[in-house]
Amino acid sequence: MKTIKVNVVTPDGPVYDAEVEMVSTKAKSGEMGIMAGHVPTVAPLTIGAVRLKNGSNTDYVAVNGGFLEVRPDVVTILAQSAERAETIDLTRAQAAKARAEQRLQNDDGSNDVKRADLALKRAINRIQIAEMR
Ligand code: ATP
């Protein structure tokens, strides 16, 4: 099967770089599956998983939003933060989840609910992806 190169890049550097048969991700407009020959596209992503399939192997990367760019020979995902499943610190994500839940629960109007909600989404996403490894 034909493959396509995928790069996941963050301000801290590259997180993933490989040739894969299929990239699946969650764009704001819905699930996207990309294979070699996909029409060039740019799409904003939600906090979610990027699934990278090559033969019988599937890698998972947690992305914190960002953008997907599909070019004829390469798919680039640019995100503020991203982690491969193997590098996710589960304890840290669980602590972040508990903190965010606490902030949402104790909301007295002075809390930034949107920020806590996003932190919660990032933490849940990391936990789910860490549990897939
Ligand atoms: P925390 O409150 O634990 O810092 P956060 O969601 O605020 O979580 P981010 O701002 O998204 O963290 O990321 C800051 C940096 O820490 C990024 O480089 C990100 O990849 C890394 N990071 C955050 N959480 C984890 C985790 N659970 N495991 C591994 N790396 C993480």
GROMACS .gro file of C-alpha atoms and ligand atoms in nm:
model
  164
    1MET     CA    1   0.000   0.000   0.000
    2LYS     CA    2   0.120   0.352  -0.080
    3THR     CA    3   0.243   0.556   0.215
    4ILE     CA    4   0.253   0.926   0.299
    5LYS     CA    5   0.501   1.111   0.521
    6VAL     CA    6   0.361   1.255   0.844
    7ASN     CA    7   0.520   1.517   1.067
    8VAL     CA    8   0.378   1.630   1.400
    9VAL     CA    9   0.552   1.948   1.510
   10THR     CA   10   0.521   2.162   1.825
   11PRO     CA   11   0.705   2.475   1.948
   12ASP     CA   12   0.928   2.234   2.147
   13GLY     CA   13   1.028   2.045   1.834
   14PRO     CA   14   0.921   1.744   1.627
   15VAL     CA   15   0.711   1.479   1.801
   16TYR     CA   16   0.646   1.232   1.521
   17ASP     CA   17   0.800   1.172   1.179
   18ALA     CA   18   0.720   0.859   0.980
   19GLU     CA   19   0.576   0.714   0.660
   20VAL     CA   20   0.227   0.577   0.720
   21GLU     CA   21  -0.057   0.433   0.518
   22MET     CA   22  -0.331   0.627   0.692
   23VAL     CA   23  -0.367   0.924   0.926
   24SER     CA   24  -0.694   0.962   1.117
   25THR     CA   25  -0.766   1.272   1.316
   26LYS     CA   26  -1.040   1.489   1.456
   27ALA     CA   27  -1.082   1.814   1.267
   28LYS     CA   28  -1.324   2.076   1.398
   29SER     CA   29  -1.551   1.978   1.107
   30GLY     CA   30  -1.539   1.606   1.200
   31GLU     CA   31  -1.326   1.291   1.164
   32MET     CA   32  -1.072   1.298   0.880
   33GLY     CA   33  -0.891   1.004   0.725
   34ILE     CA   34  -0.596   1.082   0.501
   35MET     CA   35  -0.410   0.849   0.269
   36ALA     CA   36  -0.159   0.909  -0.014
   37GLY     CA   37  -0.325   1.103  -0.293
   38HIS     CA   38  -0.554   1.305  -0.064
   39VAL     CA   39  -0.649   1.646  -0.201
   40PRO     CA   40  -0.438   1.931  -0.052
   41THR     CA   41  -0.619   2.072   0.253
   42VAL     CA   42  -0.574   2.282   0.564
   43ALA     CA   43  -0.800   2.210   0.863
   44PRO     CA   44  -0.813   2.321   1.227
   45LEU     CA   45  -0.802   2.032   1.474
   46THR     CA   46  -0.969   1.978   1.810
   47ILE     CA   47  -0.801   1.835   2.121
   48GLY     CA   48  -0.790   1.468   2.027
   49ALA     CA   49  -0.600   1.166   1.906
   50VAL     CA   50  -0.407   1.130   1.584
   51ARG     CA   51  -0.402   0.766   1.475
   52LEU     CA   52  -0.119   0.664   1.244
   53LYS     CA   53  -0.157   0.328   1.079
   54ASN     CA   54   0.113   0.140   0.897
   55GLY     CA   55   0.055  -0.228   0.827
   56SER     CA   56  -0.036  -0.398   1.152
   57ASN     CA   57   0.118  -0.116   1.358
   58THR     CA   58  -0.083   0.180   1.488
   59ASP     CA   59   0.075   0.476   1.669
   60TYR     CA   60  -0.124   0.728   1.870
   61VAL     CA   61  -0.037   1.091   1.930
   62ALA     CA   62  -0.231   1.322   2.163
   63VAL     CA   63  -0.266   1.668   2.008
   64ASN     CA   64  -0.376   1.988   2.171
   65GLY     CA   65  -0.567   2.141   1.879
   66GLY     CA   66  -0.357   2.299   1.608
   67PHE     CA   67  -0.372   2.261   1.232
   68LEU     CA   68  -0.346   1.987   0.978
   69GLU     CA   69  -0.195   2.058   0.638
   70VAL     CA   70  -0.215   1.801   0.362
   71ARG     CA   71   0.025   1.845   0.072
   72PRO     CA   72   0.079   1.592  -0.209
   73ASP     CA   73   0.381   1.431  -0.042
   74VAL     CA   74   0.345   1.516   0.326
   75VAL     CA   75   0.092   1.567   0.605
   76THR     CA   76   0.198   1.821   0.866
   77ILE     CA   77   0.028   1.866   1.202
   78LEU     CA   78   0.124   2.180   1.391
   79ALA     CA   79   0.006   2.191   1.752
   80GLN     CA   80   0.080   2.392   2.065
   81SER     CA   81   0.157   2.062   2.237
   82ALA     CA   82   0.154   1.698   2.132
   83GLU     CA   83   0.274   1.373   2.288
   84ARG     CA   84   0.323   1.023   2.154
   85ALA     CA   85   0.126   0.770   2.362
   86GLU     CA   86   0.450   0.617   2.497
   87THR     CA   87   0.572   0.952   2.634
   88ILE     CA   88   0.254   1.051   2.816
   89ASP     CA   89   0.298   1.076   3.191
   90LEU     CA   90  -0.029   0.922   3.312
   91THR     CA   91   0.011   1.037   3.673
   92ARG     CA   92   0.067   1.394   3.557
   93ALA     CA   93  -0.241   1.382   3.332
   94GLN     CA   94  -0.452   1.239   3.616
   95ALA     CA   95  -0.333   1.518   3.846
   96ALA     CA   96  -0.412   1.779   3.577
   97LYS     CA   97  -0.759   1.627   3.538
   98ALA     CA   98  -0.825   1.642   3.913
   99ARG     CA   99  -0.703   2.004   3.927
  100ALA     CA  100  -0.924   2.109   3.637
  101GLU     CA  101  -1.228   1.931   3.787
  102GLN     CA  102  -1.164   2.105   4.118
  103ARG     CA  103  -1.145   2.444   3.947
  104LEU     CA  104  -1.469   2.378   3.760
  105GLN     CA  105  -1.643   2.262   4.078
  106ASN     CA  106  -1.527   2.558   4.288
  107ASP     CA  107  -1.620   2.804   4.019
  108ASP     CA  108  -1.718   3.121   4.205
  109GLY     CA  109  -1.738   3.336   3.898
  110SER     CA  110  -1.377   3.450   3.926
  111ASN     CA  111  -1.240   3.134   3.773
  112ASP     CA  112  -1.167   3.110   3.408
  113VAL     CA  113  -1.410   2.831   3.326
  114LYS     CA  114  -1.306   2.808   2.963
  115ARG     CA  115  -0.940   2.759   3.061
  116ALA     CA  116  -1.027   2.491   3.315
  117ASP     CA  117  -1.251   2.321   3.062
  118LEU     CA  118  -0.971   2.311   2.804
  119ALA     CA  119  -0.724   2.181   3.065
  120LEU     CA  120  -0.975   1.907   3.150
  121LYS     CA  121  -1.013   1.814   2.782
  122ARG     CA  122  -0.634   1.795   2.738
  123ALA     CA  123  -0.599   1.577   3.046
  124ILE     CA  124  -0.881   1.338   2.947
  125ASN     CA  125  -0.736   1.311   2.596
  126ARG     CA  126  -0.391   1.224   2.736
  127ILE     CA  127  -0.536   0.967   2.975
  128GLN     CA  128  -0.737   0.798   2.698
  129ILE     CA  129  -0.436   0.784   2.465
  130ALA     CA  130  -0.196   0.668   2.737
  131GLU     CA  131  -0.435   0.381   2.805
  132MET     CA  132  -0.416   0.269   2.438
  133ARG     CA  133  -0.044   0.194   2.450
  134ATP     P1  134  -0.005   2.024   3.301
  134ATP     O1  135  -0.103   2.100   3.386
  134ATP     O2  136   0.022   1.886   3.351
  134ATP     O3  137   0.120   2.104   3.267
  134ATP     P2  138  -0.116   2.112   3.052
  134ATP     O4  139  -0.233   2.059   2.975
  134ATP     O5  140  -0.133   2.248   3.110
  134ATP     O6  141  -0.080   2.002   3.162
  134ATP     P3  142   0.035   2.182   2.821
  134ATP     O7  143   0.040   2.332   2.842
  134ATP     O8  144  -0.061   2.130   2.718
  134ATP     O9  145   0.012   2.108   2.962
  134ATP    O10  146   0.180   2.129   2.784
  134ATP     C1  147   0.301   2.181   2.841
  134ATP     C2  148   0.412   2.084   2.804
  134ATP    O11  149   0.405   1.967   2.886
  134ATP     C3  150   0.408   2.033   2.660
  134ATP    O12  151   0.540   2.014   2.614
  134ATP     C4  152   0.336   1.900   2.672
  134ATP    O13  153   0.371   1.811   2.567
  134ATP     C5  154   0.385   1.850   2.807
  134ATP     N1  155   0.288   1.767   2.879
  134ATP     C6  156   0.176   1.808   2.941
  134ATP     N2  157   0.114   1.707   3.004
  134ATP     C7  158   0.188   1.597   2.979
  134ATP     C8  159   0.177   1.459   3.017
  134ATP     N3  160   0.076   1.414   3.092
  134ATP     N4  161   0.272   1.374   2.976
  134ATP     C9  162   0.376   1.418   2.902
  134ATP     N5  163   0.393   1.545   2.862
  134ATP    C10  164   0.300   1.635   2.901
   0.00000   0.00000   0.00000
